[in-house]
Amino acid sequence: MRVLGIETSCDETGVAIYDTDRGLLADALYSQVAMHAEFGGVVPELASRDHTRRLLPLIQQVLDEAGMARSELDAIAYTAGPGLVGALMVGASTAHGMARALAIPVLGVHHMEGHLMAPMLEDSPPDFPFVALLVSGGHTQLVEVRGQGRYRLLGESVDDAAGEAFDKTAKMLGLAYPGGPQVARLAETGDPKRFRFPRPMTDRPGLDFSFSGLKTHTLTTLKQLERDGQLDEQARADVARAFEEAVVDTLVIKCRRALDDTGLKRLVMAGGVSANARLRERLAHEAEKRSAQVYYPRGRFCTDNGAMIALAGARRLLAGERDAIGQMKAVPRWPMETLEPPA
């Protein structure tokens, strides 16, 4: 089955073609980062309009790269949620329109299930069961995964997600959007011994996260440095390093607890923050101490992309799942644990 995957949940337009026999045939991504950077964050209306402009040319691009005509597609999968409702509607309406014209099945896919499946695009994919750390811009979750659609939420952020905290800290430091890569780059020159920031919610049982207090502590530190006339470039780098170390330590501590609590030996990490080099290094070290394994997608599949949607959709389409004709889905809030296994 050759599945066209469409991802338009936020600020990246992703399209891919996945063949259930041959694997990924083609993928393309257009990022809106430059457009939104002027405003310091995603502007929903601008995101929707840009998806409308980019989506059809990207679909034609991946068809050309795969050497296929539209008539050779067997199904279409699109991101149905969670995400920005206007952006989701662009992908959903395009997918349903194409599917109706081609007389092929179409299916709305859960965005976070797509991230969960992204490491399975690699040559050595993880086997079920495993613990998943999902760390994207709007989500920080730990999930026990027994199979596709068999999810148990272990913990999640009660306020800001890790990606949001990175973006807001970057803004405090005068860095460009998106914040994660910018903070990590600045942190490389920071002194790890100058500041030690709190590791939130690690001094109590449980697997939930909270990053709003860490964000406030960062702001307080920066204001004190400014009052003391010490807020130079080195101080900014030192603060960035302390913030990054605190986020990474918190995520690692919670992952360690999740592996211990479930008794599992495989950890999957996905989402934009999973590209952080320090986080990957620390989790690999923790996994080695526990004779466990860590899996994550290559860099371009950490952020939102069409390939993960095509793969997640293909697995469900093969089981016979599909949207009813004319009933496209756009669900801004959609708990992943409400999903069911493919039939």
Tab-separated table of C-alpha atoms in Angstrom:
chain	number	residue	atom	x	y	z
A	1	MET	CA	0.000	0.000	0.000
A	2	ARG	CA	1.332	3.413	-1.023
A	3	VAL	CA	0.164	6.068	1.405
A	4	LEU	CA	0.429	9.831	1.039
A	5	GLY	CA	1.013	11.462	4.434
A	6	ILE	CA	0.041	15.092	5.111
A	7	GLU	CA	1.096	17.019	8.232
A	8	THR	CA	-0.251	20.553	8.858
A	9	SER	CA	-0.812	20.696	12.624
A	10	CYS	CA	1.210	23.848	13.348
A	11	ASP	CA	4.029	25.682	11.561
A	12	GLU	CA	5.493	23.031	9.243
A	13	THR	CA	3.967	21.647	6.065
A	14	GLY	CA	5.073	18.045	5.714
A	15	VAL	CA	4.279	15.601	2.915
A	16	ALA	CA	5.583	12.083	2.294
A	17	ILE	CA	4.833	8.843	0.467
A	18	TYR	CA	5.262	5.603	2.403
A	19	ASP	CA	5.082	2.164	0.792
A	20	THR	CA	4.260	-0.658	3.205
A	21	ASP	CA	6.507	-2.993	1.196
A	22	ARG	CA	9.395	-0.679	0.261
A	23	GLY	CA	9.413	1.889	3.058
A	24	LEU	CA	9.694	5.650	2.662
A	25	LEU	CA	9.715	6.652	-1.013
A	26	ALA	CA	9.849	10.458	-0.737
A	27	ASP	CA	9.332	13.234	1.778
A	28	ALA	CA	9.350	17.026	1.732
A	29	LEU	CA	9.009	19.676	4.412
A	30	TYR	CA	8.468	23.409	4.386
A	31	SER	CA	9.127	25.233	7.652
A	32	GLN	CA	7.406	28.511	8.481
A	33	VAL	CA	10.033	29.432	11.084
A	34	ALA	CA	11.301	32.494	9.228
A	35	MET	CA	7.778	33.882	8.859
A	36	HIS	CA	6.831	33.412	12.528
A	37	ALA	CA	10.215	34.508	13.910
A	38	GLU	CA	9.241	38.143	13.322
A	39	PHE	CA	6.436	37.699	15.885
A	40	GLY	CA	8.367	35.544	18.377
A	41	GLY	CA	5.974	32.619	18.004
A	42	VAL	CA	3.395	30.964	15.779
A	43	VAL	CA	0.571	33.156	14.453
A	44	PRO	CA	-2.270	30.688	13.745
A	45	GLU	CA	-3.915	32.593	10.884
A	46	LEU	CA	-0.605	33.060	9.075
A	47	ALA	CA	0.189	29.368	9.598
A	48	SER	CA	-3.103	28.287	7.996
A	49	ARG	CA	-2.648	30.556	5.000
A	50	ASP	CA	0.890	29.345	4.419
A	51	HIS	CA	-0.190	25.691	4.550
A	52	THR	CA	-2.740	26.522	1.860
A	53	ARG	CA	-0.009	27.983	-0.357
A	54	ARG	CA	2.551	25.222	0.177
A	55	LEU	CA	0.614	21.971	0.404
A	56	LEU	CA	-0.313	21.187	-3.209
A	57	PRO	CA	3.164	22.032	-4.622
A	58	LEU	CA	4.748	19.807	-1.949
A	59	ILE	CA	2.392	16.946	-2.831
A	60	GLN	CA	3.439	17.234	-6.462
A	61	GLN	CA	7.099	17.382	-5.398
A	62	VAL	CA	6.979	14.075	-3.502
A	63	LEU	CA	5.022	12.411	-6.314
A	64	ASP	CA	7.734	13.492	-8.755
A	65	GLU	CA	10.502	12.283	-6.433
A	66	ALA	CA	8.790	8.907	-6.038
A	67	GLY	CA	8.194	8.674	-9.791
A	68	MET	CA	4.464	8.262	-9.253
A	69	ALA	CA	1.222	9.678	-10.563
A	70	ARG	CA	-1.607	10.602	-8.201
A	71	SER	CA	-3.598	7.687	-9.596
A	72	GLU	CA	-0.985	5.287	-8.179
A	73	LEU	CA	-1.683	6.285	-4.569
A	74	ASP	CA	-3.607	3.688	-2.573
A	75	ALA	CA	-4.602	5.838	0.436
A	76	ILE	CA	-4.082	9.187	2.160
A	77	ALA	CA	-3.327	9.858	5.847
A	78	TYR	CA	-3.457	13.332	7.359
A	79	THR	CA	-2.957	14.860	10.794
A	80	ALA	CA	-6.390	15.222	12.395
A	81	GLY	CA	-5.142	16.583	15.737
A	82	PRO	CA	-4.089	17.800	18.156
A	83	GLY	CA	-2.987	21.125	16.722
A	84	LEU	CA	-4.169	24.515	15.483
A	85	VAL	CA	-7.670	23.991	14.160
A	86	GLY	CA	-7.246	26.207	11.091
A	87	ALA	CA	-3.995	24.519	10.123
A	88	LEU	CA	-5.520	21.072	10.669
A	89	MET	CA	-8.460	21.981	8.417
A	90	VAL	CA	-6.113	22.741	5.518
A	91	GLY	CA	-4.631	19.236	5.606
A	92	ALA	CA	-7.941	17.517	6.328
A	93	SER	CA	-9.842	19.211	3.490
A	94	THR	CA	-7.020	18.603	1.010
A	95	ALA	CA	-6.767	14.933	1.989
A	96	HIS	CA	-10.505	14.347	1.760
A	97	GLY	CA	-10.787	16.207	-1.541
A	98	MET	CA	-7.981	14.189	-3.131
A	99	ALA	CA	-9.281	10.906	-1.725
A	100	ARG	CA	-12.767	11.582	-3.061
A	101	ALA	CA	-11.387	12.443	-6.506
A	102	LEU	CA	-9.159	9.346	-6.593
A	103	ALA	CA	-11.739	7.036	-4.968
A	104	ILE	CA	-9.246	5.849	-2.333
A	105	PRO	CA	-9.478	5.597	1.475
A	106	VAL	CA	-8.485	8.504	3.723
A	107	LEU	CA	-7.732	8.512	7.450
A	108	GLY	CA	-7.145	11.176	10.086
A	109	VAL	CA	-4.103	10.366	12.255
A	110	HIS	CA	-3.196	11.452	15.776
A	111	HIS	CA	-0.218	13.808	15.639
A	112	MET	CA	1.497	12.377	18.730
A	113	GLU	CA	1.015	8.807	17.522
A	114	GLY	CA	2.872	9.948	14.429
A	115	HIS	CA	5.781	11.160	16.583
A	116	LEU	CA	5.651	7.861	18.459
A	117	MET	CA	6.070	5.961	15.184
A	118	ALA	CA	8.840	8.196	13.797
A	119	PRO	CA	11.730	6.030	15.142
A	120	MET	CA	10.249	3.126	13.170
A	121	LEU	CA	11.325	4.872	9.981
A	122	GLU	CA	14.923	3.980	10.880
A	123	ASP	CA	16.849	0.854	9.881
A	124	SER	CA	16.787	-0.554	13.430
A	125	PRO	CA	13.301	0.226	14.742
A	126	PRO	CA	12.230	-0.534	18.327
A	127	ASP	CA	10.001	-3.485	19.139
A	128	PHE	CA	6.975	-3.220	21.394
A	129	PRO	CA	6.667	-2.745	24.344
A	130	PHE	CA	8.582	0.379	25.315
A	131	VAL	CA	8.419	3.620	27.269
A	132	ALA	CA	8.045	6.714	25.092
A	133	LEU	CA	9.191	10.217	25.967
A	134	LEU	CA	7.290	12.613	23.710
A	135	VAL	CA	8.787	16.104	23.864
A	136	SER	CA	7.457	18.446	21.224
A	137	GLY	CA	6.654	22.158	21.341
A	138	GLY	CA	3.277	21.691	22.985
A	139	HIS	CA	3.604	18.296	24.685
A	140	THR	CA	5.808	16.605	27.264
A	141	GLN	CA	4.553	13.119	28.046
A	142	LEU	CA	5.760	9.737	29.236
A	143	VAL	CA	3.728	6.865	27.804
A	144	GLU	CA	3.875	3.116	28.250
A	145	VAL	CA	3.423	1.637	24.771
A	146	ARG	CA	2.380	-2.005	24.454
A	147	GLY	CA	1.511	-1.704	20.768
A	148	GLN	CA	0.003	0.795	18.362
A	149	GLY	CA	-3.089	2.167	20.066
A	150	ARG	CA	-2.242	0.451	23.359
A	151	TYR	CA	-1.093	3.441	25.394
A	152	ARG	CA	-0.997	4.174	29.117
A	153	LEU	CA	-0.172	7.731	30.094
A	154	LEU	CA	2.460	7.662	32.843
A	155	GLY	CA	3.011	11.382	33.252
A	156	GLU	CA	2.711	14.709	31.471
A	157	SER	CA	3.411	18.394	31.947
A	158	VAL	CA	0.930	20.143	34.209
A	159	ASP	CA	1.794	23.547	32.699
A	160	ASP	CA	4.410	24.522	30.091
A	161	ALA	CA	5.825	21.736	27.946
A	162	ALA	CA	9.621	21.503	27.665
A	163	GLY	CA	9.563	22.956	24.148
A	164	GLU	CA	7.462	25.923	25.277
A	165	ALA	CA	9.869	26.552	28.156
A	166	PHE	CA	12.791	26.577	25.696
A	167	ASP	CA	10.983	29.082	23.457
A	168	LYS	CA	10.097	31.407	26.340
A	169	THR	CA	13.621	31.225	27.783
A	170	ALA	CA	15.065	32.052	24.381
A	171	LYS	CA	12.879	35.160	24.274
A	172	MET	CA	14.153	36.218	27.726
A	173	LEU	CA	17.708	35.792	26.459
A	174	GLY	CA	17.025	37.847	23.347
A	175	LEU	CA	17.335	34.844	21.041
A	176	ALA	CA	15.380	34.130	17.884
A	177	TYR	CA	12.413	31.765	17.514
A	178	PRO	CA	12.323	28.740	17.678
A	179	GLY	CA	14.090	28.707	21.018
A	180	GLY	CA	15.314	25.137	21.487
A	181	PRO	CA	18.212	25.144	18.996
A	182	GLN	CA	19.125	28.740	19.902
A	183	VAL	CA	19.339	28.068	23.654
A	184	ALA	CA	21.312	24.849	23.070
A	185	ARG	CA	23.776	26.693	20.834
A	186	LEU	CA	24.308	29.480	23.374
A	187	ALA	CA	24.626	26.934	26.210
A	188	GLU	CA	27.669	25.387	24.528
A	189	THR	CA	29.799	28.328	25.709
A	190	GLY	CA	28.200	28.514	29.163
A	191	ASP	CA	29.931	27.660	32.441
A	192	PRO	CA	28.048	24.662	33.935
A	193	LYS	CA	29.266	25.511	37.456
A	194	ARG	CA	28.160	29.145	37.701
A	195	PHE	CA	24.419	28.527	38.268
A	196	ARG	CA	22.362	25.556	39.348
A	197	PHE	CA	18.671	25.849	38.542
A	198	PRO	CA	15.937	23.724	40.193
A	199	ARG	CA	14.924	20.353	38.758
A	200	PRO	CA	11.137	20.736	39.072
A	201	MET	CA	9.003	17.958	40.572
A	202	THR	CA	11.946	15.570	40.932
A	203	ASP	CA	11.873	15.773	44.740
A	204	ARG	CA	8.511	13.985	44.935
A	205	PRO	CA	7.095	10.704	43.585
A	206	GLY	CA	5.377	10.563	40.231
A	207	LEU	CA	6.101	11.127	36.569
A	208	ASP	CA	4.412	14.473	35.877
A	209	PHE	CA	6.421	17.492	34.687
A	210	SER	CA	6.274	21.216	35.420
A	211	PHE	CA	8.481	23.781	33.715
A	212	SER	CA	6.740	27.077	34.544
A	213	GLY	CA	8.655	27.461	37.841
A	214	LEU	CA	11.957	26.856	36.063
A	215	LYS	CA	11.017	29.511	33.528
A	216	THR	CA	10.269	31.959	36.372
A	217	HIS	CA	13.571	31.128	38.091
A	218	THR	CA	15.388	31.858	34.823
A	219	LEU	CA	13.666	35.234	34.503
A	220	THR	CA	14.475	36.123	38.130
A	221	THR	CA	18.152	35.250	37.598
A	222	LEU	CA	18.366	37.368	34.455
A	223	LYS	CA	16.738	40.366	36.161
A	224	GLN	CA	19.140	40.111	39.122
A	225	LEU	CA	22.136	39.969	36.769
A	226	GLU	CA	20.788	43.025	34.962
A	227	ARG	CA	20.343	44.956	38.227
A	228	ASP	CA	23.910	44.082	39.218
A	229	GLY	CA	25.247	45.202	35.836
A	230	GLN	CA	26.517	41.674	35.090
A	231	LEU	CA	24.239	40.654	32.227
A	232	ASP	CA	26.873	40.335	29.515
A	233	GLU	CA	27.102	37.710	26.758
A	234	GLN	CA	28.941	35.235	29.003
A	235	ALA	CA	26.256	35.569	31.679
A	236	ARG	CA	23.570	34.856	29.083
A	237	ALA	CA	25.456	31.730	28.016
A	238	ASP	CA	25.823	30.626	31.641
A	239	VAL	CA	22.077	31.046	32.217
A	240	ALA	CA	21.304	29.144	29.009
A	241	ARG	CA	23.569	26.310	30.156
A	242	ALA	CA	21.943	26.171	33.611
A	243	PHE	CA	18.463	26.141	32.078
A	244	GLU	CA	19.293	23.425	29.554
A	245	GLU	CA	20.970	21.274	32.222
A	246	ALA	CA	17.891	21.600	34.447
A	247	VAL	CA	15.480	20.550	31.674
A	248	VAL	CA	17.685	17.650	30.580
A	249	ASP	CA	18.202	16.412	34.155
A	250	THR	CA	14.460	16.574	34.821
A	251	LEU	CA	13.610	14.599	31.676
A	252	VAL	CA	16.309	12.011	32.398
A	253	ILE	CA	15.227	11.523	36.028
A	254	LYS	CA	11.617	10.978	34.969
A	255	CYS	CA	12.624	8.574	32.188
A	256	ARG	CA	14.700	6.595	34.661
A	257	ARG	CA	11.705	6.330	36.988
A	258	ALA	CA	9.430	5.281	34.129
A	259	LEU	CA	11.772	2.470	33.084
A	260	ASP	CA	12.071	1.307	36.703
A	261	ASP	CA	8.310	1.489	37.320
A	262	THR	CA	7.377	-0.447	34.174
A	263	GLY	CA	10.352	-2.822	34.152
A	264	LEU	CA	10.835	-2.139	30.440
A	265	LYS	CA	14.229	-1.980	28.746
A	266	ARG	CA	13.426	0.117	25.694
A	267	LEU	CA	12.983	3.893	25.628
A	268	VAL	CA	11.727	5.752	22.566
A	269	MET	CA	12.262	9.511	22.375
A	270	ALA	CA	10.476	11.643	19.770
A	271	GLY	CA	9.392	15.222	19.141
A	272	GLY	CA	11.355	18.394	18.462
A	273	VAL	CA	13.212	18.493	21.791
A	274	SER	CA	14.473	14.943	21.148
A	275	ALA	CA	16.997	16.492	18.755
A	276	ASN	CA	18.812	18.083	21.722
A	277	ALA	CA	22.329	16.614	21.759
A	278	ARG	CA	22.798	16.887	25.536
A	279	LEU	CA	19.514	15.071	26.174
A	280	ARG	CA	20.463	12.263	23.791
A	281	GLU	CA	23.863	11.890	25.424
A	282	ARG	CA	22.458	11.764	28.957
A	283	LEU	CA	19.690	9.299	28.102
A	284	ALA	CA	22.147	7.025	26.326
A	285	HIS	CA	24.324	7.014	29.450
A	286	GLU	CA	21.356	6.221	31.710
A	287	ALA	CA	20.163	3.452	29.402
A	288	GLU	CA	23.610	1.869	29.314
A	289	LYS	CA	23.673	1.710	33.129
A	290	ARG	CA	20.345	-0.171	33.031
A	291	SER	CA	21.210	-2.445	30.076
A	292	ALA	CA	18.427	-0.660	28.214
A	293	GLN	CA	18.242	0.787	24.698
A	294	VAL	CA	17.245	4.248	23.495
A	295	TYR	CA	15.667	4.858	20.087
A	296	TYR	CA	14.972	8.146	18.344
A	297	PRO	CA	14.414	9.324	14.777
A	298	ARG	CA	17.007	11.061	12.629
A	299	GLY	CA	17.111	14.831	12.947
A	300	ARG	CA	14.673	15.740	10.190
A	301	PHE	CA	12.024	13.411	11.594
A	302	CYS	CA	12.227	14.816	15.146
A	303	THR	CA	10.158	17.843	14.203
A	304	ASP	CA	6.725	17.605	12.558
A	305	ASN	CA	6.873	15.767	9.222
A	306	GLY	CA	4.712	13.919	6.724
A	307	ALA	CA	6.674	10.666	6.898
A	308	MET	CA	5.576	9.860	10.452
A	309	ILE	CA	1.927	10.528	9.526
A	310	ALA	CA	2.178	8.339	6.434
A	311	LEU	CA	3.668	5.479	8.480
A	312	ALA	CA	1.224	5.734	11.403
A	313	GLY	CA	-1.663	6.014	8.958
A	314	ALA	CA	-0.473	3.112	6.816
A	315	ARG	CA	-0.513	0.742	9.793
A	316	ARG	CA	-4.100	1.635	10.594
A	317	LEU	CA	-5.236	1.721	6.962
A	318	LEU	CA	-3.919	-1.811	6.476
A	319	ALA	CA	-6.195	-2.868	9.332
A	320	GLY	CA	-9.180	-1.398	7.507
A	321	GLU	CA	-9.561	1.918	9.337
A	322	ARG	CA	-10.721	4.928	7.327
A	323	ASP	CA	-12.765	8.099	7.622
A	324	ALA	CA	-16.350	8.042	6.438
A	325	ILE	CA	-16.922	9.916	3.179
A	326	GLY	CA	-17.164	13.643	3.843
A	327	GLN	CA	-16.401	13.314	7.562
A	328	MET	CA	-13.017	14.954	7.843
A	329	LYS	CA	-11.593	15.451	11.329
A	330	ALA	CA	-9.846	18.439	12.887
A	331	VAL	CA	-9.471	17.956	16.649
A	332	PRO	CA	-7.470	20.685	18.463
A	333	ARG	CA	-7.350	18.674	21.719
A	334	TRP	CA	-7.194	14.889	21.519
A	335	PRO	CA	-5.779	12.773	24.387
A	336	MET	CA	-3.643	10.011	22.910
A	337	GLU	CA	-4.759	7.458	25.491
A	338	THR	CA	-8.261	7.562	23.963
A	339	LEU	CA	-6.939	5.837	20.821
A	340	GLU	CA	-7.657	2.153	20.275
A	341	PRO	CA	-5.476	-0.514	18.630
A	342	PRO	CA	-5.941	-1.144	14.896
A	343	ALA	CA	-8.645	-3.745	14.349
